[in-house]
Short mmCIF file of C-alpha atoms in Angstrom, two decimals:
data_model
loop_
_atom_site.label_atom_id
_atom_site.label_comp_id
_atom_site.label_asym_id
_atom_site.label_seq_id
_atom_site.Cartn_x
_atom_site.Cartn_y
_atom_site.Cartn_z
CA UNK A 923 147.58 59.58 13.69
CA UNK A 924 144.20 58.36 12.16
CA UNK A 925 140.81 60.53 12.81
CA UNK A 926 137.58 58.09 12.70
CA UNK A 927 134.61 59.25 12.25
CA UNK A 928 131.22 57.31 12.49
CA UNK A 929 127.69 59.19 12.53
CA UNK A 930 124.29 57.16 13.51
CA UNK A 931 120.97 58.41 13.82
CA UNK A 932 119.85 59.77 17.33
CA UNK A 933 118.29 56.36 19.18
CA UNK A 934 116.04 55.95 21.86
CA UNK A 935 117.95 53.93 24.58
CA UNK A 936 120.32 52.00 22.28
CA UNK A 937 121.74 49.00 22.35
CA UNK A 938 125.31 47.91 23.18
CA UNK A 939 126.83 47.91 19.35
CA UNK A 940 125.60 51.89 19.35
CA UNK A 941 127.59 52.57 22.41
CA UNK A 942 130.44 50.47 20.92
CA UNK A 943 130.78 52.62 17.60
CA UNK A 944 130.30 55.86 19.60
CA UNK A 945 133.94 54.57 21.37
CA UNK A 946 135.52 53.41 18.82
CA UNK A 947 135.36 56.69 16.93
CA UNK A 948 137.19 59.56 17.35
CA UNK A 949 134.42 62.04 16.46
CA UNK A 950 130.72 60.32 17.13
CA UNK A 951 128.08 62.46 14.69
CA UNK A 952 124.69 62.44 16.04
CA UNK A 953 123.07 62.09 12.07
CA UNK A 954 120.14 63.96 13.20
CA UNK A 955 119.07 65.93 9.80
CA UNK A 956 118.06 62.88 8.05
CA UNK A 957 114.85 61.27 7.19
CA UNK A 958 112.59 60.47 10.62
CA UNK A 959 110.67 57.26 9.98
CA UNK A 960 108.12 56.08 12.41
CA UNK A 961 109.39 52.45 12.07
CA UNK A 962 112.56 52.61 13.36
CA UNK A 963 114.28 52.97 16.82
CA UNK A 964 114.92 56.97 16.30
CA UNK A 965 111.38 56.83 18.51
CA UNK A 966 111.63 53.15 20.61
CA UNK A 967 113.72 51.13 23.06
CA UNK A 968 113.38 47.50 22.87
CA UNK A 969 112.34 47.52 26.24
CA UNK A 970 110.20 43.97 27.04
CA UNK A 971 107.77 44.35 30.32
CA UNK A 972 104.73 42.32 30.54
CA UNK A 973 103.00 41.97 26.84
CA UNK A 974 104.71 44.93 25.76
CA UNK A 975 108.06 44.99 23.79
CA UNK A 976 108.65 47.92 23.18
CA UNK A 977 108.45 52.06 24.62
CA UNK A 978 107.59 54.52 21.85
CA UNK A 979 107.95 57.77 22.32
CA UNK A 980 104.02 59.18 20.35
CA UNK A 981 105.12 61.44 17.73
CA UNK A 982 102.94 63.71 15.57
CA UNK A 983 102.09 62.73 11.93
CA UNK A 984 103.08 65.26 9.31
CA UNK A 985 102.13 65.33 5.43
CA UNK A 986 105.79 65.99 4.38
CA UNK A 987 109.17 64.11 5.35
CA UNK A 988 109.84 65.25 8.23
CA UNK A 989 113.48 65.46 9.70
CA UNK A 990 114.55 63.31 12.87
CA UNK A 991 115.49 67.21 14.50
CA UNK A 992 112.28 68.45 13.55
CA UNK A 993 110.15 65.93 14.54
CA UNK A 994 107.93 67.00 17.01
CA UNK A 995 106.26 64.70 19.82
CA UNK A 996 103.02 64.01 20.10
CA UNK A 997 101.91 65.39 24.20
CA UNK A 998 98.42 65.16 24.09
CA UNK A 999 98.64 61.99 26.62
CA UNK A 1000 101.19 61.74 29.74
CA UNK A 1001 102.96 58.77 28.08
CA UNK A 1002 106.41 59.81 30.22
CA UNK A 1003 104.47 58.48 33.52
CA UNK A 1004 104.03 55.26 31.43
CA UNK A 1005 107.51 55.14 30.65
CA UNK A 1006 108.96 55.73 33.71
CA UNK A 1007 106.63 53.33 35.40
CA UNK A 1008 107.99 50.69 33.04
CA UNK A 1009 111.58 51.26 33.63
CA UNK A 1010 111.09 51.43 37.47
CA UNK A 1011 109.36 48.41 37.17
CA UNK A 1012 111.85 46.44 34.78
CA UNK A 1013 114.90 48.29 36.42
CA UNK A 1014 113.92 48.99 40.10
CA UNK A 1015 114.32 52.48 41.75
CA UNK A 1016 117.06 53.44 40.20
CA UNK A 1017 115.86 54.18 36.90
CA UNK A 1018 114.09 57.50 38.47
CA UNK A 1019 117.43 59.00 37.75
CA UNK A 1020 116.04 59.59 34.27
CA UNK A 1021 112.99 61.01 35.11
CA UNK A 1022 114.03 64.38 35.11
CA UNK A 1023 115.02 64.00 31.29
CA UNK A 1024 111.17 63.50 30.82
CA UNK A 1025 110.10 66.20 33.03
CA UNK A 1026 112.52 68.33 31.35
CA UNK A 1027 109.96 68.78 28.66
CA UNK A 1028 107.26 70.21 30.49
CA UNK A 1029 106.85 73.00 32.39
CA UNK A 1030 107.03 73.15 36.48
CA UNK A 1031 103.55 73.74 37.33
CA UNK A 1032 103.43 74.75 41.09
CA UNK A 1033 100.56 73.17 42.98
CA UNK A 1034 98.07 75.72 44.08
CA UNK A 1035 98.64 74.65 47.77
CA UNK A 1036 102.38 75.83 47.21
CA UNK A 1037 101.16 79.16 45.93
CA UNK A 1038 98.98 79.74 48.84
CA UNK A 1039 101.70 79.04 51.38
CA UNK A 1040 104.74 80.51 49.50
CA UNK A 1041 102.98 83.54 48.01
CA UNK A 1042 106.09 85.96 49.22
CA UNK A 1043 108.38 83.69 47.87
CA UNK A 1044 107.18 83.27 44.64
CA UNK A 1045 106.13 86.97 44.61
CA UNK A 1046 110.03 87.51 45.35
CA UNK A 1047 110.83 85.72 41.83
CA UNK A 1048 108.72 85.91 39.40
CA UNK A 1049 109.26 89.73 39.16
CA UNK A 1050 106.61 92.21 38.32
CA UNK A 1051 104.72 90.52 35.72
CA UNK A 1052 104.90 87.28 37.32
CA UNK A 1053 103.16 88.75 40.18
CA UNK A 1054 99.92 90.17 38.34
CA UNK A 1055 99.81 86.43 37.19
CA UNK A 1056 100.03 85.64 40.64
CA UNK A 1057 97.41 87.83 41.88
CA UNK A 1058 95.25 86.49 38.93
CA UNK A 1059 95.96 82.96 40.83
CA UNK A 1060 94.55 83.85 43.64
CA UNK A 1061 92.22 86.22 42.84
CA UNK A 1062 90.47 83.42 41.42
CA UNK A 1063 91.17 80.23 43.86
CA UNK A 1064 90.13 82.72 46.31
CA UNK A 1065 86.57 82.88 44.44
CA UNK A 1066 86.81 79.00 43.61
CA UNK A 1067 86.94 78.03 47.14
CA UNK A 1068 84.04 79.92 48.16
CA UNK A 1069 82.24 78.68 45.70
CA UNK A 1070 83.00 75.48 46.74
CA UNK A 1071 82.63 76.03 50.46
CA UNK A 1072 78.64 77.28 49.68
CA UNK A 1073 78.42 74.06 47.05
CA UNK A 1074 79.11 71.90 49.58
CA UNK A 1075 76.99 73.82 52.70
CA UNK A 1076 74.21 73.31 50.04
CA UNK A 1077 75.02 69.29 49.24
CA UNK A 1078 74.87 68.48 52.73
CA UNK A 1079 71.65 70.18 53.26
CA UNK A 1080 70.44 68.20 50.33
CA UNK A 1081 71.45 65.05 51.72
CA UNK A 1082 70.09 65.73 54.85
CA UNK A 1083 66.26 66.47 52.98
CA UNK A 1084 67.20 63.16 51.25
CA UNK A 1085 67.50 61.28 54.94
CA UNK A 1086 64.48 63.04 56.22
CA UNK A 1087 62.42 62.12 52.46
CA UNK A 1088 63.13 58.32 53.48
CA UNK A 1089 62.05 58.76 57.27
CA UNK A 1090 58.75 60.36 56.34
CA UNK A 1091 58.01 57.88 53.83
CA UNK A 1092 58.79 55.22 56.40
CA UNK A 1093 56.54 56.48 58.66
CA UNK A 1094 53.83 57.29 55.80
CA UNK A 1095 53.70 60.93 56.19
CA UNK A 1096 53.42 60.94 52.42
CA UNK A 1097 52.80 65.15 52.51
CA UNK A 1098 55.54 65.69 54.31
CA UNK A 1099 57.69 63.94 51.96
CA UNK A 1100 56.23 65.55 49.12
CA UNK A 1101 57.69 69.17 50.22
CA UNK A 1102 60.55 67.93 51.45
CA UNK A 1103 60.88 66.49 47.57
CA UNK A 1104 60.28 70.17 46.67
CA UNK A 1105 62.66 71.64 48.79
CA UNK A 1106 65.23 69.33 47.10
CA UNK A 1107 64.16 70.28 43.93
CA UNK A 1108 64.79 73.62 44.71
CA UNK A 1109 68.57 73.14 45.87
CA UNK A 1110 69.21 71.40 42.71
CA UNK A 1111 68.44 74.26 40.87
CA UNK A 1112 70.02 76.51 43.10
CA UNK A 1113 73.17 74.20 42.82
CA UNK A 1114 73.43 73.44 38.71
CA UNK A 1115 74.37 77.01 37.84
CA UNK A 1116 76.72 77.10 41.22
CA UNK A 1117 78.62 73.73 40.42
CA UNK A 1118 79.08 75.70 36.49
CA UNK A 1119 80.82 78.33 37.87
CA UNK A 1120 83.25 76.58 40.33
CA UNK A 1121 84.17 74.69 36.64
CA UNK A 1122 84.71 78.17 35.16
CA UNK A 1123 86.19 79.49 38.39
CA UNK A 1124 88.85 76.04 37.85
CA UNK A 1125 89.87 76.77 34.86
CA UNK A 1126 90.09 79.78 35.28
CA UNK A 1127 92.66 79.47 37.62
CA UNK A 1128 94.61 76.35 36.42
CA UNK A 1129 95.17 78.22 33.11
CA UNK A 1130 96.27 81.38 35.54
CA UNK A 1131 98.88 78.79 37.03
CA UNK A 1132 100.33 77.75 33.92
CA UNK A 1133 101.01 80.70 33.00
CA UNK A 1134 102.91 81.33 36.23
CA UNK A 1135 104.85 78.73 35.73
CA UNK A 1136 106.61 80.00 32.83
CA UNK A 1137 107.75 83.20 35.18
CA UNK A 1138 108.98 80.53 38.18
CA UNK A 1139 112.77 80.05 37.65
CA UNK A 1140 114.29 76.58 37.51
CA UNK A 1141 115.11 74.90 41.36
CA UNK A 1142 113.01 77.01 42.69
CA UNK A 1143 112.02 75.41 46.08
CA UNK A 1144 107.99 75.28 45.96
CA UNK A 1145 105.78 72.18 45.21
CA UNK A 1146 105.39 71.30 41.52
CA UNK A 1147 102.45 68.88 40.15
CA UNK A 1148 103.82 66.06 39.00
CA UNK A 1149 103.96 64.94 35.02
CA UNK A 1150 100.73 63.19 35.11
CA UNK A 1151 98.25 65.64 37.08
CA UNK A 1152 99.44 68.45 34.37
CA UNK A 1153 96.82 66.21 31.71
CA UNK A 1154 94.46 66.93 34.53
CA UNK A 1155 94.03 70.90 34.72
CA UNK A 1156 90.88 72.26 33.71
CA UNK A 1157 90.58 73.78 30.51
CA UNK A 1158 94.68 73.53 29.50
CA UNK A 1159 95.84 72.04 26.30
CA UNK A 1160 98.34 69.95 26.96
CA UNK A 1161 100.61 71.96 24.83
CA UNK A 1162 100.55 74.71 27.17
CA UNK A 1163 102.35 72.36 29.65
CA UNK A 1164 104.89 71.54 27.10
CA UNK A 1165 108.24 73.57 27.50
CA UNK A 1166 110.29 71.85 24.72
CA UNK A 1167 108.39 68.95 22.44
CA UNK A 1168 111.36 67.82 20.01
CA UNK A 1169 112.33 64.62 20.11
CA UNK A 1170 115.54 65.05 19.87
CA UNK A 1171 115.26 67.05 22.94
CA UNK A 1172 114.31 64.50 24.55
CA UNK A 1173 116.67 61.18 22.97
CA UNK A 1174 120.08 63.11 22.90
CA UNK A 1175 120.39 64.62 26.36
CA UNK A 1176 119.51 60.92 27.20
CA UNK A 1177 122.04 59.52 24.73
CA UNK A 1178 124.95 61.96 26.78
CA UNK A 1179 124.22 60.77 29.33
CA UNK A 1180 124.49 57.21 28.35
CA UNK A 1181 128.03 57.96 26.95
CA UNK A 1182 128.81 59.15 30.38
CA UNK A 1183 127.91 56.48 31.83
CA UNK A 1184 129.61 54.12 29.83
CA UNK A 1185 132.78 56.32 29.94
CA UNK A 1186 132.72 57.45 26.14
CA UNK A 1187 135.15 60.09 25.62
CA UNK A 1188 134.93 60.71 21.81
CA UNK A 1189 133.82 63.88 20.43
CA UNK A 1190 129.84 64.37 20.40
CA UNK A 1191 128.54 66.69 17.17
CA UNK A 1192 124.99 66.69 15.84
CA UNK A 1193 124.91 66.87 11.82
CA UNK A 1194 122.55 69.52 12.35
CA UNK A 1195 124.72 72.00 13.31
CA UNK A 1196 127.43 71.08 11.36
CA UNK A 1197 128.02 73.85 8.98
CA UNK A 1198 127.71 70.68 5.92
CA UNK A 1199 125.27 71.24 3.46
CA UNK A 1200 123.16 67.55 2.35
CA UNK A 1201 124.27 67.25 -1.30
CA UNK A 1202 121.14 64.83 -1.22
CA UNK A 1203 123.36 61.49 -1.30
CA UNK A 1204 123.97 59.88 1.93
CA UNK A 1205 127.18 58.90 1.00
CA UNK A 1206 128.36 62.13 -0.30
CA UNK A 1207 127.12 63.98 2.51
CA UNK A 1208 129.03 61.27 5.09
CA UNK A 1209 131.79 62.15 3.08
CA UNK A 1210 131.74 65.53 3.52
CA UNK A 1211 130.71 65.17 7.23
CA UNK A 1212 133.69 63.18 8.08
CA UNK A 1213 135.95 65.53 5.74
CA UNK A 1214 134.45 68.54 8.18
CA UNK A 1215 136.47 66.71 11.00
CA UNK A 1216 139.32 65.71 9.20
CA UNK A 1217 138.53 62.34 8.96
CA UNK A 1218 141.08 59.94 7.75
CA UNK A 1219 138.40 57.13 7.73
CA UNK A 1220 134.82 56.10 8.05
CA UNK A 1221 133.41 53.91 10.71
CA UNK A 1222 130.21 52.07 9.21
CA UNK A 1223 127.85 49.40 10.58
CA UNK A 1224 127.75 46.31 8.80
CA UNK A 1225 124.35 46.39 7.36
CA UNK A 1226 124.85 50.61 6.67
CA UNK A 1227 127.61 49.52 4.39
CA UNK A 1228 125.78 46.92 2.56
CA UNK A 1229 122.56 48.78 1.91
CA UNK A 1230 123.18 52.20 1.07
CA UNK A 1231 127.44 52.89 1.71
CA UNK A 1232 128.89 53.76 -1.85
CA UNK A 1233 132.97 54.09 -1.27
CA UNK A 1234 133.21 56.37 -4.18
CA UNK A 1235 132.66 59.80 -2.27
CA UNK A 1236 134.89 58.75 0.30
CA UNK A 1237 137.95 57.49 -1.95
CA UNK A 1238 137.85 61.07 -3.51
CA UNK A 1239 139.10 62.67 -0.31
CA UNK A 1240 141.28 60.05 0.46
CA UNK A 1241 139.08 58.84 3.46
CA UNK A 1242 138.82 55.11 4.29
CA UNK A 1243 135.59 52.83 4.74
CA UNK A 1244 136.39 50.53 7.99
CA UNK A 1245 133.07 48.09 8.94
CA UNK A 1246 132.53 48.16 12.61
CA UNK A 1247 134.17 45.01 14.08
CA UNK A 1248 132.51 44.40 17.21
CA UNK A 1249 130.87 41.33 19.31
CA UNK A 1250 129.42 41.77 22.69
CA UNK A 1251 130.83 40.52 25.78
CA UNK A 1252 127.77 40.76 27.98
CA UNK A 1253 126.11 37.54 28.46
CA UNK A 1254 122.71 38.69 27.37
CA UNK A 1255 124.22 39.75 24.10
CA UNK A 1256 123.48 42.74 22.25
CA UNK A 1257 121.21 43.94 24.58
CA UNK A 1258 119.47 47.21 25.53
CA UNK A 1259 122.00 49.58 27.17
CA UNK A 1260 120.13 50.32 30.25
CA UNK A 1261 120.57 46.32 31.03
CA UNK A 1262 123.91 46.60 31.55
CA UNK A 1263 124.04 49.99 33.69
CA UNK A 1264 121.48 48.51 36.11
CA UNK A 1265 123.86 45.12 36.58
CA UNK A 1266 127.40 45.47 35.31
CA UNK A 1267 129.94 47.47 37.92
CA UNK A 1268 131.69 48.82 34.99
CA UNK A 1269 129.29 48.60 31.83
CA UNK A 1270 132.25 50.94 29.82
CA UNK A 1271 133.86 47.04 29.69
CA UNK A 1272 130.81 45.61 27.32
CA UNK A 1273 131.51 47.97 25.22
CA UNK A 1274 135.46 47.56 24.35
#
């Protein structure tokens, strides 16, 4: 019986003819230890909504070559909420069932109104130093709303001098308006350094509920912020909200699940932990992949074989060099994958 082997570089929501060699291959390598470039759809789905053709997953620039399973993504902006916006928009409400791919990445931030009302609970989990993190929490919301409570007893008196400046000066009581300007002048001052601290008393506290957060264990049943409020705490850089910022954490969990869904049963491996060491020529190191599985033949792509493919490495261990034979079925072509799991009954057929 004949072993094929194929290996493609991780995508970001493929298209069909990815899906289609993933199937017809016996063992399906994830080539995830090679070259990232920023050009290519290791980052970006082809993905058309409004003037936009494409979703790019941001990642960080680095002065060396950087491999696709090191590459790290750039969170310094809540581009998931964008994402997911656009799918639920191109898709409809059923493309919220990846959304917890994306929020996988970042931590589960409670709101502070679920650690006020589920303080035992969370107390109950979080174990002993979870809970002096806790009591930092509300140590300092505690001070943050009364400093906000006397803030605001303090505005409204200002506004109400304000209403009674505009009466006087209506009714051309010019003195009394004068010292009711001073007066307001004198809860402005009173107010600048009080408005400073309820900023440090914020941040103070949204940095103490990150740092909960890491001691909260997954499911539990309290009130997280969602993905896009987490850009908003005071005083926390974003990578303190990050939990996991590879992007291959991100593209093959949702590559899985694509094969799932489109009812691929081959065997899943990422080169990266395939104990193959890169003899620094692709086709060598293909070679030697597909030998690792005891591969009786190679599974290319069409323009793979033309542009870089040398058979040479492969004849030496007796392996074979098929070309993926493929056309699609679906009437849009070779589209994007997720436009066939949102319309087709069974998109596993599209892919045969």
């Amino acid at each position: 019986m004949v072993t094929t082997v194929t290996a493609y570089q991780p995508r970001y929501f493929p298209r069909l003819h990815y899906l289609a060699r993933a199937q017809q291959a016996d063992v399906f390598i994830i080539y995830d230890d090679v070259e990232f470039s920023r050009r290519s759809r290791q980052h970006r789905a082809a993905i058309s909504v409004g003037e936009s053709d494409w979703l790019t997953i941001p990642v960080e620039h680095s002065g060396t070559k950087t491999r696709i399973c090191d590459a790290t993504i750039d969170m310094s902006t809540p581009w998931m909420s964008e994402h997911i916006e656009t799918l639920v928009h191109k898709y409809g409400p059923r493309a919220y069932a990846f959304e917890p791919f994306f929020e996988s990445l970042l931590l589960s931030v409670p709101t502070i109104e679920a650690v006020r009302e589920s303080t035992k609970l969370l107390r109950d989990v979080v174990g002993q130093e979870g809970s002096s993190v806790l009591d930092e929490v509300l140590k300092h919301d505690s001070a943050l709303q009364d400093s906000e409570h006397k803030v605001s007893n303090l505005q409204l008196k200002k506004e109400a001098l304000g209403n009674q400046i505009s009466v006087a000066r209506s009714e051309g009581r010019e003195r009394d308006a004068a010292n009711l300007v001073d007066s307001v002048r004198a809860l402005a001052e009173r107010l600048d350094p009080m408005e400073h601290q309820i900023n440090v008393r914020r941040r103070q506290r949204d940095q103490a509920l990150v740092e909960l957060a890491e001691y909260i264990p997954a499911n539990t049943d309290v009130e997280v912020l969602p993905p896009e409020s987490l850009w908003d705490l005071t005083g926390v850089e974003p990578a303190k909200v990050v939990s996991s910022e590879l992007l291959v954490d991100l593209t093959i969990p949702l590559l899985e699940e694509l094969f799932e869904r489109f009812e691929i049963d081959s065997k899943v491996v990422r080169s990266s932990h395939v104990d193959v060491e890169h003899p620094g020529d692709p086709s060598e190191y293909l070679a030697e992949l597909t030998a690792a599985f005891d591969g009786d033949s190679y599974l290319s792509g069409k323009t793979g074989y033309e542009n870089y493919v040398d058979e040479a490495p492969f004849t030496a261990q007796n392996i074979d060099v098929e070309i993926q034979d493929w056309e699609p079925t679906w009437e849009g072509g070779n589209v994007c994958a997720l436009d066939v799991i949102f319309s087709a009954d069974d998109p596993s057929q599209f892919i045969r």
